[in-house]
Short mmCIF file of C-alpha atoms in Angstrom, two decimals:
data_model
loop_
_atom_site.label_atom_id
_atom_site.label_comp_id
_atom_site.label_asym_id
_atom_site.label_seq_id
_atom_site.Cartn_x
_atom_site.Cartn_y
_atom_site.Cartn_z
CA UNK H 1 -11.90 -4.97 0.20
CA UNK H 2 -15.39 -3.57 0.67
CA UNK H 3 -18.29 -3.81 -1.78
CA UNK H 4 -19.44 -0.28 -2.60
CA UNK H 5 -19.77 1.75 -5.78
CA UNK H 6 -16.86 3.38 -7.53
CA UNK H 7 -16.08 6.49 -9.54
CA UNK H 8 -13.39 6.19 -12.22
CA UNK H 9 -10.95 8.75 -13.53
CA UNK H 10 -8.47 8.76 -16.40
CA UNK H 11 -5.01 7.40 -15.60
CA UNK H 12 -1.60 7.53 -17.25
CA UNK H 13 1.09 4.89 -16.66
CA UNK H 14 4.61 6.26 -16.59
CA UNK H 15 7.89 4.53 -15.69
CA UNK H 16 9.69 5.91 -12.64
CA UNK H 17 12.96 5.13 -10.91
CA UNK H 18 11.80 3.52 -7.71
CA UNK H 19 10.51 -0.01 -7.60
CA UNK H 20 11.54 -1.67 -10.84
CA UNK H 21 14.35 -3.71 -9.25
CA UNK H 22 14.12 -3.31 -5.47
CA UNK H 23 11.66 -6.13 -4.88
CA UNK H 24 13.91 -8.72 -6.53
CA UNK H 25 16.10 -8.92 -3.41
CA UNK H 26 15.69 -12.24 -1.60
CA UNK H 27 16.06 -10.88 1.94
CA UNK H 28 14.69 -7.84 3.77
CA UNK H 29 17.13 -4.97 4.25
CA UNK H 30 16.34 -3.68 7.71
CA UNK H 31 16.60 0.03 8.33
CA UNK H 32 16.83 2.62 5.57
CA UNK H 33 19.40 2.74 2.77
CA UNK H 34 21.93 5.56 3.02
CA UNK H 35 20.60 7.39 -0.03
CA UNK H 36 17.00 7.23 1.19
CA UNK H 37 18.03 8.32 4.68
CA UNK H 38 19.71 11.36 3.14
CA UNK H 39 16.43 12.11 1.36
CA UNK H 40 14.57 12.05 4.68
CA UNK H 41 13.14 8.51 4.78
CA UNK H 42 12.77 6.78 8.15
CA UNK H 43 11.89 3.17 8.94
CA UNK H 44 8.42 2.26 10.22
CA UNK H 45 9.31 -1.30 11.25
CA UNK H 46 12.25 -2.64 13.26
CA UNK H 47 11.94 -6.16 11.83
CA UNK H 48 11.51 -7.75 15.25
CA UNK H 49 8.54 -6.22 17.06
CA UNK H 50 5.32 -4.31 16.47
CA UNK H 51 6.63 -1.32 18.41
CA UNK H 52 5.20 1.82 16.83
CA UNK H 53 2.04 0.04 15.71
CA UNK H 54 -1.41 -0.21 17.30
CA UNK H 55 -4.73 -1.87 16.64
CA UNK H 56 -5.05 -5.52 15.58
CA UNK H 57 -1.60 -6.55 16.79
CA UNK H 58 -2.81 -10.12 17.36
CA UNK H 59 -3.55 -10.44 13.63
CA UNK H 60 0.04 -9.71 12.59
CA UNK H 61 3.49 -10.95 13.57
CA UNK H 62 7.07 -9.70 13.19
CA UNK H 63 9.21 -12.59 11.99
CA UNK H 64 12.58 -12.74 10.24
CA UNK H 65 12.53 -9.08 9.29
CA UNK H 66 9.02 -9.37 7.85
CA UNK H 67 5.74 -7.88 9.00
CA UNK H 68 3.27 -10.70 8.33
CA UNK H 69 -0.49 -10.52 8.19
CA UNK H 70 -1.48 -13.93 9.53
CA UNK H 71 -3.68 -16.27 7.55
CA UNK H 72 -7.17 -16.03 9.10
CA UNK H 73 -5.83 -12.98 10.93
CA UNK H 74 -5.35 -9.39 9.90
CA UNK H 75 -7.56 -6.48 10.81
CA UNK H 76 -6.55 -2.83 11.09
CA UNK H 77 -2.89 -2.38 12.08
CA UNK H 78 -1.98 1.31 12.26
CA UNK H 79 1.10 3.36 13.00
CA UNK H 80 0.99 5.20 16.30
CA UNK H 81 2.25 8.28 14.44
CA UNK H 82 0.10 10.30 12.06
CA UNK H 83 1.37 11.74 8.79
CA UNK H 84 0.33 14.70 6.69
CA UNK H 85 1.99 14.82 3.28
CA UNK H 86 4.37 11.90 2.76
CA UNK H 87 5.98 9.29 0.52
CA UNK H 88 5.50 5.71 1.78
CA UNK H 89 7.56 2.87 0.29
CA UNK H 90 7.24 -0.83 1.03
CA UNK H 91 7.42 -4.29 -0.49
CA UNK H 92 4.75 -6.98 -0.29
CA UNK H 93 4.18 -10.62 -1.22
CA UNK H 94 0.72 -12.15 -1.57
CA UNK H 95 -0.41 -15.73 -1.34
CA UNK H 96 -2.70 -16.88 -4.20
CA UNK H 97 -5.99 -15.04 -3.85
CA UNK H 98 -4.48 -12.68 -1.28
CA UNK H 99 -6.25 -9.49 -0.23
CA UNK H 100 -5.18 -6.62 2.03
CA UNK H 101 -5.08 -2.86 1.89
CA UNK H 102 -3.07 0.20 2.87
CA UNK H 103 -4.86 2.69 5.09
CA UNK H 104 -4.12 6.26 4.01
CA UNK H 105 -5.91 9.11 5.77
CA UNK H 106 -8.64 6.68 6.79
CA UNK H 107 -9.23 5.26 3.30
CA UNK H 108 -8.05 2.05 1.63
CA UNK H 109 -5.63 1.65 -1.24
CA UNK H 110 -6.15 -1.89 -2.46
CA UNK H 111 -3.64 -4.74 -2.18
CA UNK H 112 -4.91 -7.73 -4.16
CA UNK H 113 -3.97 -10.76 -6.21
CA UNK H 114 -5.69 -9.42 -9.32
CA UNK H 115 -5.24 -12.68 -11.21
CA UNK H 116 -7.05 -14.94 -8.73
CA UNK H 117 -10.10 -16.70 -10.24
CA UNK H 118 -12.32 -15.33 -7.49
CA UNK H 119 -11.38 -11.75 -8.41
CA UNK H 120 -12.32 -11.84 -12.10
CA UNK H 121 -15.58 -9.93 -11.84
CA UNK H 122 -14.69 -7.06 -9.56
CA UNK H 123 -15.32 -3.41 -10.36
CA UNK H 124 -12.27 -1.69 -11.92
CA UNK H 125 -11.82 0.40 -8.77
CA UNK H 126 -11.45 -2.75 -6.63
CA UNK H 127 -8.20 -4.02 -8.18
CA UNK H 128 -4.67 -3.61 -6.87
CA UNK H 129 -3.45 -0.06 -6.37
CA UNK H 130 -6.89 1.51 -6.66
CA UNK H 131 -8.05 4.17 -4.24
CA UNK H 132 -10.82 1.87 -3.19
CA UNK H 133 -14.07 2.58 -5.02
CA UNK H 134 -12.92 6.12 -5.79
CA UNK H 135 -10.21 5.84 -8.45
CA UNK H 136 -9.32 2.76 -10.50
CA UNK H 137 -5.66 1.84 -10.90
CA UNK H 138 -4.11 0.88 -14.22
CA UNK H 139 -3.73 -2.89 -14.13
CA UNK H 140 -1.04 -5.33 -15.20
CA UNK H 141 1.93 -4.21 -13.10
CA UNK H 142 1.88 -6.64 -10.17
CA UNK H 143 3.99 -9.80 -10.19
CA UNK H 144 2.42 -13.24 -9.73
CA UNK H 145 1.35 -14.36 -6.26
CA UNK H 146 4.35 -15.62 -4.30
CA UNK H 147 6.74 -13.00 -5.72
CA UNK H 148 7.83 -9.73 -4.12
CA UNK H 149 6.45 -6.41 -5.36
CA UNK H 150 7.50 -2.86 -4.58
CA UNK H 151 5.03 -0.03 -4.04
CA UNK H 152 5.20 3.68 -3.39
CA UNK H 153 2.28 5.80 -2.23
CA UNK H 154 2.62 9.57 -2.08
CA UNK H 155 0.15 12.15 -0.85
CA UNK H 156 0.65 15.88 -1.24
CA UNK H 157 -2.48 17.75 -0.36
CA UNK H 158 -5.30 16.23 -2.39
CA UNK H 159 -2.94 14.76 -5.00
CA UNK H 160 -2.41 11.01 -4.52
CA UNK H 161 -0.02 8.87 -6.54
CA UNK H 162 0.48 5.08 -6.44
CA UNK H 163 3.48 3.42 -8.10
CA UNK H 164 3.74 -0.38 -8.43
CA UNK H 165 6.99 -2.02 -9.53
CA UNK H 166 8.14 1.21 -11.15
CA UNK H 167 4.91 2.05 -12.99
CA UNK H 168 2.55 4.85 -11.97
CA UNK H 169 -0.90 3.26 -11.72
CA UNK H 170 -2.76 6.16 -10.08
CA UNK H 171 -1.96 9.87 -10.28
CA UNK H 172 -4.94 11.99 -9.36
CA UNK H 173 -6.10 15.15 -7.63
CA UNK H 174 -8.96 13.84 -5.50
CA UNK H 175 -10.48 17.31 -5.40
CA UNK H 176 -11.46 16.72 -9.04
CA UNK H 177 -13.11 13.31 -8.46
CA UNK H 178 -16.86 13.27 -7.89
CA UNK H 179 -17.67 11.48 -4.66
CA UNK H 180 -14.16 11.94 -3.21
CA UNK H 181 -14.57 15.48 -1.91
CA UNK H 182 -14.49 14.56 1.79
CA UNK H 183 -11.42 12.36 1.27
CA UNK H 184 -9.69 15.17 -0.61
CA UNK H 185 -10.16 17.43 2.41
CA UNK H 186 -8.42 15.06 4.83
CA UNK H 187 -4.93 16.30 5.64
CA UNK H 188 -3.41 13.66 7.92
CA UNK H 189 -3.78 10.26 9.54
CA UNK H 190 -1.87 7.11 10.44
CA UNK H 191 -0.58 4.66 7.87
CA UNK H 192 -1.58 1.04 8.22
CA UNK H 193 -2.59 -2.29 6.78
CA UNK H 194 -6.10 -3.70 6.44
CA UNK H 195 -5.90 -7.48 6.52
CA UNK H 196 -8.81 -9.61 5.34
CA UNK H 197 -7.74 -13.08 6.48
CA UNK H 198 -5.09 -13.83 3.83
CA UNK H 199 -1.39 -14.21 4.56
CA UNK H 200 0.49 -11.20 3.21
CA UNK H 201 4.15 -10.45 3.92
CA UNK H 202 5.55 -6.91 4.08
CA UNK H 203 9.11 -5.65 4.36
CA UNK H 204 11.26 -2.53 4.03
CA UNK H 205 8.59 -0.13 5.30
CA UNK H 206 9.83 3.44 5.16
CA UNK H 207 8.27 6.87 4.98
CA UNK H 208 9.38 10.39 4.16
CA UNK H 209 7.20 13.07 5.72
CA UNK H 210 6.92 16.27 3.70
#
């Protein structure tokens, strides 16, 4: 999470099929489910190694089917592959006060324990699911720290959508957002995580390139 100014845009929260129940599973399901594989999803994480990832590999560990951002670790962990238009699905679990981010085309989508006392006075565009300091996410859809959450991020051209636990919290054409013009013009990049020293667990990382 960086401290810069933000530009807000109107949001609508809509229920969708993915994410409302998936994160309730107690154990990671390695690989990709048959239905998702048929839709074109592929796994980004083998559950055992950081093969296919580059960057701050000393700040993360593969353990028990989880990709874990270490406490007092983290940094920029990126896929070796770049993606243009895509749908990215994953599950995450934060410790109290946890903070991380998803790197999409070189910009951060926030991962945050919104309810932590130290996060009470942030700008709206700094809370979970926000396109950091560009577009504020609709709040109130993350589960408490220590519980699993599901998230889906899709990018198609300059339209970005973020879904948390089955609720759309961002759905925006960045080409219409003042201050986001350069981001709207970006067409590809790696996916990754942006750890800030808090332990965050990830699982079931899969992507469908368009």
